[in-house]
Structures are given as structure tokens and as C-alpha cells.
Amino acid sequence: MLVNEGTFFVLAFKTLSDMESGLHSASELEKQTKLQCSTLQRAQLAGQQVQDLRERLQTAAKHCDLLQHGKQHYEEFLEQLSETMKVNSPAEGLGFEIRLKLVLSRAEQLFRQEAGALREQTTDIQPTAKGHFCSMKK
């Protein structure tokens, strides 16, 4: 079978056109593949970031629980201290900071009272001790 020149040209053009179309399709497929890989990498990175944030949130929640537990113990201690120092009645409805100031004020008051009582005792004891000491020298 003889193929004339025109038919050969048409077949060659069609084959060339098919090749160009295939090349364009391959190029588009390569672009899509790169985009898909890039998207997959970003999705994996986002997933890792979500996991990291979850872990940080859990750590923060545990830390918050520990702080809450410590605060509860501290408030119980402050309550017991207030009762012992007889500060509890007016301080019950007050805020935490004010209660601390009241307890500190009461502690200072008790300290002054004890210091005064100690001075009185030492003043009372000194004349007796001097007399006793003098009699021992003779």
C-alpha cells in the first residue's frame, strides 16, 4: 500500500498533535502531582501542629489543676490561721487579699502584745535577779 505525501503529512501532523497533547497532559499531571504533594505536606504539618497544640493544652490543663489544688490548700491554711488568730468572723466575706492583710495586721498586733508582755516579765525579773546576784558575790 502506497501512502501519498498528503496522507503522510496528515498522519505525521496528527501524531505530532497527539504527542503535543500528551506532553501537555503530562505537564499538567506533573503540576497536579506537585500540588498534591505540597498540599499533603501542609496537611501533615497542620496535623502535627494540632497534635502539638493538644499536648500543650493538656500540659496547661494539668498545670492549672495543680495551681487550683495549691490554691485550695493555701486557702484552707489561711482559714485555719484566721481562726487561730481570731480573725475569722469579719473576714469571712472579704476577698483573699484583704483577708491576708487582716491576718498580717493581727499577727503584728499579737507580736506587739507578746513583746510588751515579755518586756514586763524581764523588768519584773531583773530586780530579783540583781538582788540574788549581789548576795552571791558576798
PDB file of C-alpha atoms in Angstrom:
ATOM      1  CA  MET A   1       0.000   0.000   0.000  1.00  0.00           C
ATOM      2  CA  LEU A   2       1.309   3.315  -1.019  1.00  0.00           C
ATOM      3  CA  VAL A   3       0.821   6.289   1.175  1.00  0.00           C
ATOM      4  CA  ASN A   4       0.808   9.528  -0.669  1.00  0.00           C
ATOM      5  CA  GLU A   5       2.581  12.575   0.591  1.00  0.00           C
ATOM      6  CA  GLY A   6      -0.558  14.359   1.805  1.00  0.00           C
ATOM      7  CA  THR A   7      -1.734  11.402   3.805  1.00  0.00           C
ATOM      8  CA  PHE A   8       1.706  11.019   5.359  1.00  0.00           C
ATOM      9  CA  PHE A   9       1.705  14.696   6.317  1.00  0.00           C
ATOM     10  CA  VAL A  10      -1.758  14.391   7.874  1.00  0.00           C
ATOM     11  CA  LEU A  11      -0.736  11.287   9.791  1.00  0.00           C
ATOM     12  CA  ALA A  12       2.509  12.919  10.935  1.00  0.00           C
ATOM     13  CA  PHE A  13       0.639  16.084  11.949  1.00  0.00           C
ATOM     14  CA  LYS A  14      -1.938  14.033  13.814  1.00  0.00           C
ATOM     15  CA  THR A  15       0.784  12.069  15.577  1.00  0.00           C
ATOM     16  CA  LEU A  16       2.636  15.301  16.389  1.00  0.00           C
ATOM     17  CA  SER A  17      -0.599  16.856  17.637  1.00  0.00           C
ATOM     18  CA  ASP A  18      -1.293  13.775  19.747  1.00  0.00           C
ATOM     19  CA  MET A  19       2.243  13.950  21.129  1.00  0.00           C
ATOM     20  CA  GLU A  20       1.895  17.644  21.982  1.00  0.00           C
ATOM     21  CA  SER A  21      -1.437  16.934  23.615  1.00  0.00           C
ATOM     22  CA  GLY A  22       0.097  14.071  25.559  1.00  0.00           C
ATOM     23  CA  LEU A  23       3.040  16.265  26.550  1.00  0.00           C
ATOM     24  CA  HIS A  24       0.651  18.976  27.730  1.00  0.00           C
ATOM     25  CA  SER A  25      -1.356  16.371  29.665  1.00  0.00           C
ATOM     26  CA  ALA A  26       1.830  15.008  31.225  1.00  0.00           C
ATOM     27  CA  SER A  27       2.908  18.529  32.164  1.00  0.00           C
ATOM     28  CA  GLU A  28      -0.487  19.220  33.743  1.00  0.00           C
ATOM     29  CA  LEU A  29      -0.350  15.884  35.539  1.00  0.00           C
ATOM     30  CA  GLU A  30       3.112  16.755  36.888  1.00  0.00           C
ATOM     31  CA  LYS A  31       1.804  20.133  38.140  1.00  0.00           C
ATOM     32  CA  GLN A  32      -1.153  18.440  39.795  1.00  0.00           C
ATOM     33  CA  THR A  33       1.122  15.843  41.385  1.00  0.00           C
ATOM     34  CA  LYS A  34       3.407  18.557  42.795  1.00  0.00           C
ATOM     35  CA  LEU A  35       0.395  20.475  44.098  1.00  0.00           C
ATOM     36  CA  GLN A  36      -0.985  17.324  45.676  1.00  0.00           C
ATOM     37  CA  CYS A  37       2.364  16.552  47.351  1.00  0.00           C
ATOM     38  CA  SER A  38       2.638  20.126  48.590  1.00  0.00           C
ATOM     39  CA  THR A  39      -0.914  20.003  49.926  1.00  0.00           C
ATOM     40  CA  LEU A  40      -0.242  16.668  51.602  1.00  0.00           C
ATOM     41  CA  GLN A  41       2.902  18.058  53.270  1.00  0.00           C
ATOM     42  CA  ARG A  42       0.984  21.094  54.522  1.00  0.00           C
ATOM     43  CA  ALA A  43      -1.787  18.830  55.802  1.00  0.00           C
ATOM     44  CA  GLN A  44       0.752  16.678  57.654  1.00  0.00           C
ATOM     45  CA  LEU A  45       2.387  19.791  59.120  1.00  0.00           C
ATOM     46  CA  ALA A  46      -1.011  21.114  60.188  1.00  0.00           C
ATOM     47  CA  GLY A  47      -1.820  17.735  61.758  1.00  0.00           C
ATOM     48  CA  GLN A  48       1.470  17.820  63.676  1.00  0.00           C
ATOM     49  CA  GLN A  49       0.760  21.372  64.821  1.00  0.00           C
ATOM     50  CA  VAL A  50      -2.696  20.308  66.007  1.00  0.00           C
ATOM     51  CA  GLN A  51      -1.129  17.427  67.946  1.00  0.00           C
ATOM     52  CA  ASP A  52       1.470  19.761  69.479  1.00  0.00           C
ATOM     53  CA  LEU A  53      -1.256  22.213  70.479  1.00  0.00           C
ATOM     54  CA  ARG A  54      -3.291  19.398  72.047  1.00  0.00           C
ATOM     55  CA  GLU A  55      -0.282  18.319  74.090  1.00  0.00           C
ATOM     56  CA  ARG A  56       0.381  21.904  75.177  1.00  0.00           C
ATOM     57  CA  LEU A  57      -3.273  22.277  76.119  1.00  0.00           C
ATOM     58  CA  GLN A  58      -3.163  19.085  78.191  1.00  0.00           C
ATOM     59  CA  THR A  59       0.016  20.276  79.901  1.00  0.00           C
ATOM     60  CA  ALA A  60      -1.578  23.651  80.607  1.00  0.00           C
ATOM     61  CA  ALA A  61      -4.705  21.934  81.963  1.00  0.00           C
ATOM     62  CA  LYS A  62      -2.579  19.790  84.306  1.00  0.00           C
ATOM     63  CA  HIS A  63      -0.669  22.871  85.422  1.00  0.00           C
ATOM     64  CA  CYS A  64      -3.950  24.686  86.027  1.00  0.00           C
ATOM     65  CA  ASP A  65      -5.223  21.748  88.094  1.00  0.00           C
ATOM     66  CA  LEU A  66      -2.041  21.792  90.185  1.00  0.00           C
ATOM     67  CA  LEU A  67      -2.364  25.528  90.736  1.00  0.00           C
ATOM     68  CA  GLN A  68      -6.011  25.131  91.714  1.00  0.00           C
ATOM     69  CA  HIS A  69      -5.084  22.365  94.150  1.00  0.00           C
ATOM     70  CA  GLY A  70      -2.320  24.528  95.643  1.00  0.00           C
ATOM     71  CA  LYS A  71      -4.685  27.467  95.927  1.00  0.00           C
ATOM     72  CA  GLN A  72      -7.219  25.292  97.730  1.00  0.00           C
ATOM     73  CA  HIS A  73      -4.579  24.176 100.255  1.00  0.00           C
ATOM     74  CA  TYR A  74      -3.412  27.750 100.716  1.00  0.00           C
ATOM     75  CA  GLU A  75      -6.977  28.957 101.315  1.00  0.00           C
ATOM     76  CA  GLU A  76      -7.543  26.165 103.844  1.00  0.00           C
ATOM     77  CA  PHE A  77      -4.338  27.170 105.608  1.00  0.00           C
ATOM     78  CA  LEU A  78      -5.404  30.816 105.604  1.00  0.00           C
ATOM     79  CA  GLU A  79      -8.786  29.807 107.023  1.00  0.00           C
ATOM     80  CA  GLN A  80      -7.154  27.819 109.845  1.00  0.00           C
ATOM     81  CA  LEU A  81      -4.716  30.633 110.540  1.00  0.00           C
ATOM     82  CA  SER A  82      -7.563  33.143 110.600  1.00  0.00           C
ATOM     83  CA  GLU A  83      -9.480  31.004 113.095  1.00  0.00           C
ATOM     84  CA  THR A  84      -6.408  30.518 115.286  1.00  0.00           C
ATOM     85  CA  MET A  85      -5.648  34.227 115.303  1.00  0.00           C
ATOM     86  CA  LYS A  86      -9.319  35.091 115.857  1.00  0.00           C
ATOM     87  CA  VAL A  87      -9.647  36.970 112.556  1.00  0.00           C
ATOM     88  CA  ASN A  88     -12.350  34.734 111.075  1.00  0.00           C
ATOM     89  CA  SER A  89     -15.603  36.498 111.893  1.00  0.00           C
ATOM     90  CA  PRO A  90     -15.342  39.788 109.952  1.00  0.00           C
ATOM     91  CA  ALA A  91     -13.024  38.358 107.308  1.00  0.00           C
ATOM     92  CA  GLU A  92     -15.237  35.534 106.043  1.00  0.00           C
ATOM     93  CA  GLY A  93     -16.990  37.526 103.330  1.00  0.00           C
ATOM     94  CA  LEU A  94     -13.941  39.517 102.285  1.00  0.00           C
ATOM     95  CA  GLY A  95     -11.650  38.905  99.352  1.00  0.00           C
ATOM     96  CA  PHE A  96      -8.453  36.921  99.513  1.00  0.00           C
ATOM     97  CA  GLU A  97      -6.080  39.925  99.507  1.00  0.00           C
ATOM     98  CA  ILE A  98      -7.969  41.717 102.272  1.00  0.00           C
ATOM     99  CA  ARG A  99      -8.012  38.565 104.408  1.00  0.00           C
ATOM    100  CA  LEU A 100      -4.239  38.302 104.013  1.00  0.00           C
ATOM    101  CA  LYS A 101      -3.839  41.899 105.150  1.00  0.00           C
ATOM    102  CA  LEU A 102      -6.106  41.278 108.136  1.00  0.00           C
ATOM    103  CA  VAL A 103      -4.125  38.202 109.172  1.00  0.00           C
ATOM    104  CA  LEU A 104      -0.858  40.121 108.808  1.00  0.00           C
ATOM    105  CA  SER A 105      -2.254  43.018 110.832  1.00  0.00           C
ATOM    106  CA  ARG A 106      -3.435  40.618 113.541  1.00  0.00           C
ATOM    107  CA  ALA A 107      -0.010  38.918 113.595  1.00  0.00           C
ATOM    108  CA  GLU A 108       1.672  42.290 114.086  1.00  0.00           C
ATOM    109  CA  GLN A 109      -0.778  43.116 116.878  1.00  0.00           C
ATOM    110  CA  LEU A 110      -0.104  39.798 118.619  1.00  0.00           C
ATOM    111  CA  PHE A 111       3.639  40.314 118.211  1.00  0.00           C
ATOM    112  CA  ARG A 112       3.455  43.732 119.867  1.00  0.00           C
ATOM    113  CA  GLN A 113       1.375  42.288 122.721  1.00  0.00           C
ATOM    114  CA  GLU A 114       3.823  39.436 123.265  1.00  0.00           C
ATOM    115  CA  ALA A 115       6.811  41.788 123.073  1.00  0.00           C
ATOM    116  CA  GLY A 116       5.189  44.049 125.680  1.00  0.00           C
ATOM    117  CA  ALA A 117       4.418  41.103 127.940  1.00  0.00           C
ATOM    118  CA  LEU A 118       7.984  39.845 127.575  1.00  0.00           C
ATOM    119  CA  ARG A 119       9.386  43.271 128.482  1.00  0.00           C
ATOM    120  CA  GLU A 120       7.177  43.347 131.576  1.00  0.00           C
ATOM    121  CA  GLN A 121       8.369  39.900 132.616  1.00  0.00           C
ATOM    122  CA  THR A 122      12.029  40.799 132.154  1.00  0.00           C
ATOM    123  CA  THR A 123      11.530  44.059 134.058  1.00  0.00           C
ATOM    124  CA  ASP A 124       9.911  42.150 136.901  1.00  0.00           C
ATOM    125  CA  ILE A 125      12.666  39.539 136.911  1.00  0.00           C
ATOM    126  CA  GLN A 126      15.657  41.925 136.724  1.00  0.00           C
ATOM    127  CA  PRO A 127      15.419  43.448 140.252  1.00  0.00           C
ATOM    128  CA  THR A 128      15.052  39.990 141.746  1.00  0.00           C
ATOM    129  CA  ALA A 129      17.938  38.643 139.720  1.00  0.00           C
ATOM    130  CA  LYS A 130      20.177  41.605 140.655  1.00  0.00           C
ATOM    131  CA  GLY A 131      19.478  41.101 144.331  1.00  0.00           C
ATOM    132  CA  HIS A 132      20.165  37.411 144.027  1.00  0.00           C
ATOM    133  CA  PHE A 133      23.357  38.031 142.076  1.00  0.00           C
ATOM    134  CA  CYS A 134      24.623  40.581 144.594  1.00  0.00           C
ATOM    135  CA  SER A 135      24.046  38.253 147.524  1.00  0.00           C
ATOM    136  CA  MET A 136      26.020  35.558 145.754  1.00  0.00           C
ATOM    137  CA  LYS A 137      29.115  37.782 145.444  1.00  0.00           C
ATOM    138  CA  LYS A 138      29.447  38.365 149.182  1.00  0.00           C
TER     139      LYS A 138
END
